[in-house]
Coordinates of C-alpha atoms in Angstrom, one line a residue:
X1 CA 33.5 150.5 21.4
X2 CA 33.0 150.4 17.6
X3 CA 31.1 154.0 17.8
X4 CA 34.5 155.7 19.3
X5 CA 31.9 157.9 21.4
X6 CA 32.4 158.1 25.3
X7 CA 29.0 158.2 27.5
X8 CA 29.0 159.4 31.3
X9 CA 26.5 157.9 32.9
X10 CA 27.2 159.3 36.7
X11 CA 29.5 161.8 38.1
X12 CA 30.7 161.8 41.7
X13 CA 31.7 165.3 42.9
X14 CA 33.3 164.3 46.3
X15 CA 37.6 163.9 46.7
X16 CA 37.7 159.8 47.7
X17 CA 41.3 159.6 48.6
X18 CA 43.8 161.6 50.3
X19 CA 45.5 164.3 49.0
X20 CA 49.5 164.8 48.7
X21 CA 51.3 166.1 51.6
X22 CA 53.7 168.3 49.4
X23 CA 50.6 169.6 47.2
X24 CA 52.3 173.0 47.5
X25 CA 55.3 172.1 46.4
X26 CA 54.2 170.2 43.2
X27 CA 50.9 172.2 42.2
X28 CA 51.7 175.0 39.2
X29 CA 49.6 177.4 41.3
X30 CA 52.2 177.2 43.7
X31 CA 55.2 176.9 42.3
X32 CA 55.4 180.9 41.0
X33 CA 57.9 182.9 42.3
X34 CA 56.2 185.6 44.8
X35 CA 56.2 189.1 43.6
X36 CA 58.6 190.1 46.5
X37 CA 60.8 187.3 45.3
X38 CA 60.8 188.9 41.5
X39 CA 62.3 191.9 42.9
X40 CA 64.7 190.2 44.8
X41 CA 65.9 188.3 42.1
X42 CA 65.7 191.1 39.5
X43 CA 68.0 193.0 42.3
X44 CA 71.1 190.2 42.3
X45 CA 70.7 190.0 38.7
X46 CA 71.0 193.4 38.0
X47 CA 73.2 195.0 40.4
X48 CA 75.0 192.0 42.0
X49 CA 75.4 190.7 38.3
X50 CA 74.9 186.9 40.1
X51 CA 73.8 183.8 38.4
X52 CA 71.1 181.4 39.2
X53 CA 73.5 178.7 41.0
X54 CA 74.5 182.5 43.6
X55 CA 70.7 183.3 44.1
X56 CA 69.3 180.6 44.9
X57 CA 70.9 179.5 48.5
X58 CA 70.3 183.3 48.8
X59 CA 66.1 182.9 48.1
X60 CA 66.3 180.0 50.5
X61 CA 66.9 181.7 53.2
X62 CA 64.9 184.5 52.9
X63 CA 61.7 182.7 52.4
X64 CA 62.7 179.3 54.1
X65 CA 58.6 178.1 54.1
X66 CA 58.0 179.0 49.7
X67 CA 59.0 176.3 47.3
X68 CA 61.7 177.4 45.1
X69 CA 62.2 175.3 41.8
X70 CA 65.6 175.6 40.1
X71 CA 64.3 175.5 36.4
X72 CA 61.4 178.4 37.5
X73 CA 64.3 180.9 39.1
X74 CA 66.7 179.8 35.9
X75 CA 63.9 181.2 33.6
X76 CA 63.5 184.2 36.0
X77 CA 67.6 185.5 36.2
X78 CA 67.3 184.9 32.1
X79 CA 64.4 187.0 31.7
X80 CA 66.0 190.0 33.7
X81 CA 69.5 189.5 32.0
X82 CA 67.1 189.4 28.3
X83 CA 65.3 192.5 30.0
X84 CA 68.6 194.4 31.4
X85 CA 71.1 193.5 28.4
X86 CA 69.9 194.7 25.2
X87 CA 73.3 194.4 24.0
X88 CA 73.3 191.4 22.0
X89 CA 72.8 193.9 18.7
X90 CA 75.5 196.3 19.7
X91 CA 78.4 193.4 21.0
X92 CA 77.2 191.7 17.3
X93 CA 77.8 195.4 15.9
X94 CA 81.3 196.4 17.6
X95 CA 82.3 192.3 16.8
X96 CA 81.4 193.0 12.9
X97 CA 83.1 196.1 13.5
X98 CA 86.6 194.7 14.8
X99 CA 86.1 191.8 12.1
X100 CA 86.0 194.2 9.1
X101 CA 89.5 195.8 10.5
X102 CA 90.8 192.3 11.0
X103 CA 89.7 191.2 7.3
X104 CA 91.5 193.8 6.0
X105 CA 94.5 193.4 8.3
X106 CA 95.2 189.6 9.8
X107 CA 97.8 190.8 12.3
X108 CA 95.0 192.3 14.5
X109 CA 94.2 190.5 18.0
X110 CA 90.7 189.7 18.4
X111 CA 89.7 187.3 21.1
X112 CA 86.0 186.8 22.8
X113 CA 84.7 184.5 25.2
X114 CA 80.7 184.1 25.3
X115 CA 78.9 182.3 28.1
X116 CA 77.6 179.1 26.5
X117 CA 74.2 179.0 28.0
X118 CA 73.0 183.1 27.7
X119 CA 75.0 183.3 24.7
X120 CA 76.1 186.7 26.4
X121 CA 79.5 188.1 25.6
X122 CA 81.4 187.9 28.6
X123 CA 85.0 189.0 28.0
X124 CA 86.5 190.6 24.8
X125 CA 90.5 191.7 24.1
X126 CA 91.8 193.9 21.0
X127 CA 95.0 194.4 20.2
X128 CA 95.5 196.6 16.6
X129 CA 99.1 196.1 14.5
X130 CA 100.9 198.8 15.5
X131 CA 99.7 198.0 19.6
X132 CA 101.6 194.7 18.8
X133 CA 104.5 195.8 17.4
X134 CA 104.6 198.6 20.0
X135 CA 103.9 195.7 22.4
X136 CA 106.8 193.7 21.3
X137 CA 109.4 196.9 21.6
X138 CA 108.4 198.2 24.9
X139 CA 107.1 195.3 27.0
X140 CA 110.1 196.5 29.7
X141 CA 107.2 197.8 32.3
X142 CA 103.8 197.7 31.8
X143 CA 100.8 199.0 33.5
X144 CA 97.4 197.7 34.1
X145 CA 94.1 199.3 35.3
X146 CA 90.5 198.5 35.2
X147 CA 87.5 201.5 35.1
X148 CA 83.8 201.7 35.5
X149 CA 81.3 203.7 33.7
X150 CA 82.4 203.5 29.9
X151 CA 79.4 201.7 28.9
X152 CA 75.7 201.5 29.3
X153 CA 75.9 197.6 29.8
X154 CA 77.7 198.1 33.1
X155 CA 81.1 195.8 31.4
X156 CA 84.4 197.1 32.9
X157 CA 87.1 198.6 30.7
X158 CA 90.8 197.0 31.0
X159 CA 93.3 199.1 29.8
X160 CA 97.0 197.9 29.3
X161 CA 99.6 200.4 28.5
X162 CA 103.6 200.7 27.9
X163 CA 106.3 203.1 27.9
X164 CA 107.8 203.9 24.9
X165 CA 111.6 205.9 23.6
X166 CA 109.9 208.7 24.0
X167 CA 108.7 208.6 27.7
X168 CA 104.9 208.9 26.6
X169 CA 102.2 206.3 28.0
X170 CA 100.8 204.0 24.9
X171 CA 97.9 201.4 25.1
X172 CA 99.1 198.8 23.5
X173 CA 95.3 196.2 24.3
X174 CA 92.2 197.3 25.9
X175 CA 89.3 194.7 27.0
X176 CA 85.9 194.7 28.0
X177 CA 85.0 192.5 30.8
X178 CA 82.0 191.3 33.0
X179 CA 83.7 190.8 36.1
X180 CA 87.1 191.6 38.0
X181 CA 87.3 187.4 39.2
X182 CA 90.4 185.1 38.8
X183 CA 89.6 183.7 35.8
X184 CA 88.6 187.0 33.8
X185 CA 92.3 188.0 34.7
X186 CA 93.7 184.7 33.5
X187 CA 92.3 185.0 30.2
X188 CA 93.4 188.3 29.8
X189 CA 96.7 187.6 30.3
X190 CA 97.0 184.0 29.0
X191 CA 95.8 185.4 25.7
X192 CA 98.3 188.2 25.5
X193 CA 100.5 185.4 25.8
X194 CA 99.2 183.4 23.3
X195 CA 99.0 185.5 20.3
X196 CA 101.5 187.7 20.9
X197 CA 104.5 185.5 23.0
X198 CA 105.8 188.4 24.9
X199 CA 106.6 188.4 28.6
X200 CA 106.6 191.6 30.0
X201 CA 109.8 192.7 32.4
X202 CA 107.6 194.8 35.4
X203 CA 104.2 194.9 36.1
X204 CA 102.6 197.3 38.3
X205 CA 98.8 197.1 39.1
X206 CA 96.6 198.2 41.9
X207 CA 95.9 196.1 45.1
X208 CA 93.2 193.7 43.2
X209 CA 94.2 190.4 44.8
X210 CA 92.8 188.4 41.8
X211 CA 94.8 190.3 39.3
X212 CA 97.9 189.8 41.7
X213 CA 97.3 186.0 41.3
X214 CA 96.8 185.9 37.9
X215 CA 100.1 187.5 36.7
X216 CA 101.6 185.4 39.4
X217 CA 100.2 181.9 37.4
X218 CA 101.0 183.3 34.1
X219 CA 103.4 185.2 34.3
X220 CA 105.8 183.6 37.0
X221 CA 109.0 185.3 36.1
X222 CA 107.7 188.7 35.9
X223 CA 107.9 191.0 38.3
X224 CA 104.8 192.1 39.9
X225 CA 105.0 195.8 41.5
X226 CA 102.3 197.7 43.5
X227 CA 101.2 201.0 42.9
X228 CA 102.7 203.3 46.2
X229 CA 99.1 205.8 45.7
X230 CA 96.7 202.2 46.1
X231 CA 99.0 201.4 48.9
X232 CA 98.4 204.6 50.6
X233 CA 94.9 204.7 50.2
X234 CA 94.4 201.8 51.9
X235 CA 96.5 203.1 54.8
X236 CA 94.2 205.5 55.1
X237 CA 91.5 203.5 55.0
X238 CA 92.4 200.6 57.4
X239 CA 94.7 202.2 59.7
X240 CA 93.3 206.0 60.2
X241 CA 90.8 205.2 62.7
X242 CA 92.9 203.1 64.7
X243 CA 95.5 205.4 65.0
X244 CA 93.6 208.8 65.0
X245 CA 95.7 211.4 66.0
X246 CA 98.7 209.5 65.6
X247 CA 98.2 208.6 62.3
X248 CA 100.1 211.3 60.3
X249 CA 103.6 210.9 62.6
X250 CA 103.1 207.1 61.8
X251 CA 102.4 208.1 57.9
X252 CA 105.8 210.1 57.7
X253 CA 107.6 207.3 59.5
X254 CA 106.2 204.8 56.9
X255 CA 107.7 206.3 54.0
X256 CA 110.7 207.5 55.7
X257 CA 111.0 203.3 56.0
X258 CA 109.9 202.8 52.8
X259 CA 112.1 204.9 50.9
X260 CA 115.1 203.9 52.6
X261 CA 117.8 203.1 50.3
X262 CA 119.4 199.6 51.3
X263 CA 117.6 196.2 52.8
X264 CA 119.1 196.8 56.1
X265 CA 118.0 199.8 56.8
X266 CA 114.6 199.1 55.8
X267 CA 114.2 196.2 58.1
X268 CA 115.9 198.5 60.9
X269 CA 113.3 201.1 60.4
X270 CA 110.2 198.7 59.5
X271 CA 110.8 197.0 63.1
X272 CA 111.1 200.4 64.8
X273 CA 107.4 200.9 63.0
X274 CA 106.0 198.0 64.3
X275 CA 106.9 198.5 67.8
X276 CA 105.9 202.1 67.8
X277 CA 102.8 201.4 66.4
X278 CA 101.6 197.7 67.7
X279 CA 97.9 198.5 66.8
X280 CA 99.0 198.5 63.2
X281 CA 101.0 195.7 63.7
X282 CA 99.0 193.3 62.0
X283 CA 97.7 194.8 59.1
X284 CA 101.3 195.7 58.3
X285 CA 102.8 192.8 59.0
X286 CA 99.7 190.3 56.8
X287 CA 99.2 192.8 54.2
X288 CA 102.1 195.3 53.1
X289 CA 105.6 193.4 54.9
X290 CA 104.7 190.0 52.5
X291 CA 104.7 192.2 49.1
X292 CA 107.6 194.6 50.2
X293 CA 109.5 193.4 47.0
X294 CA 106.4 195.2 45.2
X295 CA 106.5 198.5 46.6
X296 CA 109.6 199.1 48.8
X297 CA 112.2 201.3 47.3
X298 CA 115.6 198.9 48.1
X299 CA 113.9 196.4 45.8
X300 CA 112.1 198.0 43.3
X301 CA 115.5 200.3 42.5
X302 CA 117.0 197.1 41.5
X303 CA 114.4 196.5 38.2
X304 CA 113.8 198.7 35.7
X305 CA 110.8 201.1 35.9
X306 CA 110.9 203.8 33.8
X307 CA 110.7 205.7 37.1
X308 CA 107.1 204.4 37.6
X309 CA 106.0 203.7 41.5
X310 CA 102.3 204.0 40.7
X311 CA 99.2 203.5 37.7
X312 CA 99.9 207.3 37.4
X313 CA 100.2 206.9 33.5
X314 CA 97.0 204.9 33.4
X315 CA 94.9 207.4 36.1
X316 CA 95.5 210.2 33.4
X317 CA 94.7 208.2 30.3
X318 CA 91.1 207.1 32.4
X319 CA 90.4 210.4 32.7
X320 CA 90.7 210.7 28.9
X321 CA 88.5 207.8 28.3
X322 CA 86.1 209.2 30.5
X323 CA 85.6 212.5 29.1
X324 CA 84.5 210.9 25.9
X325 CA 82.4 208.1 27.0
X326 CA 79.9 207.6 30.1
X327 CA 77.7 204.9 31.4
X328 CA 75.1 206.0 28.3
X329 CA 78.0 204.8 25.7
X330 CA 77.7 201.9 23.7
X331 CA 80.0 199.3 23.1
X332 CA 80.6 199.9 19.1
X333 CA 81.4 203.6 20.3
X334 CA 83.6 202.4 23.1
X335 CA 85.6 200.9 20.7
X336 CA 85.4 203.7 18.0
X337 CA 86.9 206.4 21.2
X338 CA 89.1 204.3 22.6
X339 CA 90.4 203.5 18.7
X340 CA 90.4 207.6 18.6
X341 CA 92.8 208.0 20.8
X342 CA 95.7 205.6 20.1
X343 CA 95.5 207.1 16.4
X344 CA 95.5 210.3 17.8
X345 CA 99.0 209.1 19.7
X346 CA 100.1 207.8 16.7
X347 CA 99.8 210.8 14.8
X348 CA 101.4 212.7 17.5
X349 CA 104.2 210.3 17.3
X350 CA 104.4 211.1 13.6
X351 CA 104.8 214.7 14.4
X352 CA 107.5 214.2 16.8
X353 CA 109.8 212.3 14.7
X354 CA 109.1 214.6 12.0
X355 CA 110.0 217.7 14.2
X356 CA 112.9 215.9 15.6
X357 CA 115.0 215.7 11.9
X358 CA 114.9 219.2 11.3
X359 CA 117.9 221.0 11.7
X360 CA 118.1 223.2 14.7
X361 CA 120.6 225.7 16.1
X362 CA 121.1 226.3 19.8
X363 CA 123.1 227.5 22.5
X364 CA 126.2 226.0 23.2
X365 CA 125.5 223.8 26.6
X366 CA 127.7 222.4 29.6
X367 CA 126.8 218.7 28.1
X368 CA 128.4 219.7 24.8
X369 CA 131.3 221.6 26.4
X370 CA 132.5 218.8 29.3
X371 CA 130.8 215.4 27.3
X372 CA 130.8 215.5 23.7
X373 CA 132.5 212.5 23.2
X374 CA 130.1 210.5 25.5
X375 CA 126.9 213.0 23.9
X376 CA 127.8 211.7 20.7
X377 CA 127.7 208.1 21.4
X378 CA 124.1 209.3 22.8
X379 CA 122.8 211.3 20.0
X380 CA 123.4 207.9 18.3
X381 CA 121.3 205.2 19.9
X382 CA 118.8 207.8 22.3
X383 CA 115.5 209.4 21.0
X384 CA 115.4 213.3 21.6
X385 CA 113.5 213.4 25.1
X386 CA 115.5 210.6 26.7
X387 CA 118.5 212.2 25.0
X388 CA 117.3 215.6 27.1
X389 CA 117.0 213.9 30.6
X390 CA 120.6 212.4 30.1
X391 CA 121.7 216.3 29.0
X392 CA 119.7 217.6 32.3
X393 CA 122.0 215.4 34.2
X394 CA 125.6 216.2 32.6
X395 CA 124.4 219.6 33.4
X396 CA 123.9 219.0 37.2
X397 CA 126.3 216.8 37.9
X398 CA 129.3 220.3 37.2
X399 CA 127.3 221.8 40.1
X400 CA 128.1 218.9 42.4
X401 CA 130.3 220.3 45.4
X402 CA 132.6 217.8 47.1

């Protein structure tokens, strides 16, 4: 005892009691993940984009009879996000980035939301000075749209633009996002609301049902509309095979109905649909008939669009944003060619206003010969290319024949 030095005097080599039922549940050389269950999980972490708490009922039932341990398939999904997401030095390079322009300006927008436990960037909105004050003047109608492949960390690209007095399409916040869920949209539009206080007049959006809720929460007196080239898509889609040769007669007859001019006649000729074609019945009747205030012309007529029906705007500045980025693009130069192109729009802005107070000399026309009292109560409060559209239609209506 006083020497501190242990002596073994015999050593029995045989097992004397009973071992554990659920050995191969508790013993480490057990409790690894398979190899087959690596690629599995590497597979909903990467391309499903699912979290531990999604998997594992998933691994369960694939391998009912292997031991799965929470904490060892929490490690795992980290290690493959670590693996997958190299993008904690480029979101800390376009944050620094979008700090330095709010430093030297305070009345930019910057908001980010980063998951607590990866410390992963999750959502983050932008809004620049002149995108809030164009924001504030032309928040009438605005359209929304989310793309894909702008990034090489897979995040989706929200894009939120406006009209403005001179009928072009401006993006007036842009946000990258992890997922398209009910919540991503809720913080996208709760902090627009925040920091900037506006409530838009019209919204039109595709058919994303959790967008559709989240605009309904937040924005409750705003009115939602749905854009007529989603809508016919999924026609196409859900309705095309039913139908088969029938479905082009029924197509015609569905916007003959939908662009009727009064309520009336719209529920005249919706019945007549539904009773000529009871295989679409349902789908008509669940999906579009509940939303006609979104994308049925008696109703939409009554709010102010800007002549809008669709994301049209949006779809062409996409196409834009995808010519300059792919899925190779990182996030700092996301921001830098998305920043590219509402300067470029403001410059072009610039030039029009600029070319637009120079003197000109024209032709004498029908709107200045018939309406220059009312033209020049127009030239006084209407920009030059709303100004021409009102022109264009003085100079129709002298061709109208009783």
């Amino acid at each position: 005892k006083t020497s501190g030095v242990i002596k073994i005097n015999s050593f029995n080599n045989e097992h004397n009691h009973p071992l554990t039922s659920i050995v191969h549940e508790i013993a480490p050389q057990f409790r690894k993940l398979t190899p087959e269950m690596l690629v599995d999980i590497e597979k909903y972490v990467i391309q499903g984009r699912m979290d531990s708490a999604s998997i594992y009922p998933l691994l369960r039932s694939d391998y009912p009879n292997q031991p799965i341990h929470k904490k060892d398939l929490y490690n795992a999904v980290y290690q493959f996000r670590q693996k997958n997401n190299p993008g904690n030095t480029d979101a800390s390079q376009i944050l620094e980035l979008l700090m330095e322009w709010k430093d030297s300006d305070p009345l930019w927008i910057v908001k980010l939301w980063i998951d607590t436990v990866s410390k992963r960037l999750v959502f983050l909105l932008w809004m620049s000075p002149i995108q809030r004050e164009l924001y504030g003047k032309y928040n009438d109608v605005i359209i929304i749209d989310t793309i894909y492949n702008t990034n090489r960390f897979r995040m989706m690209l929200c894009i939120i633009i406006v009209v403005d007095n001179n009928y072009k399409s401006r993006i007036i916040a842009s946000a990258i996002i992890d997922d398209e869920t009910l919540d991503t949209y809720r913080w996208i539009f709760d902090t627009m609301l925040t920091e900037t206080g506006v409530l838009p007049g019209v919204i039109f959006t595709d058919l994303d049902p959790s967008m559709i809720q989240s605009i309904k929460e937040i924005y409750p007196n705003t009115h939602h509309m749905l854009c007529i080239f989603h809508i016919d898509l999924n026609l196409r889609k859900k309705l095309k095979g039913k139908l088969g040769d029938k479905f082009e007669e029924f197509h015609q007859k569905f916007y003959t109905c939908r662009n009727s001019l009064c309520e009336d006649l719209f529920e005249l000729r919706w019945n007549q649909l539904i009773n000529q074609y009871p295989i679409a019945a349902k789908y008509l009747s669940d999906t579009l008939y509940l939303n006609k205030e979104s994308w049925a012309i008696p109703w939409i007529h009554s709010q102010f669009t800007t002549g809008a029906q669709s994301t049209q705007r949006i779809e062409s500045i996409n196409k834009c944003v995808h010519e300059k980025v792919d899925r190779s693009t990182s996030l700092r130069d996301l921001l830098l060619k998305i920043n590219d192109h509402v300067s470029n729009d403001e410059h072009l802005e610039k030039f029009e206003i600029e070319r637009n107070a120079l003197p000109t000399v024209g032709m004498p026309m029908l709107n200045t010969r018939f309406f220059s009292i009312v033209d020049g109560i127009m030239k006084t409060f209407l920009t030059p290319v709303i100004l021409g559209k009102q022109r264009s239609e003085m100079n129709k209506s002298v061709c109208y024949i009783n």
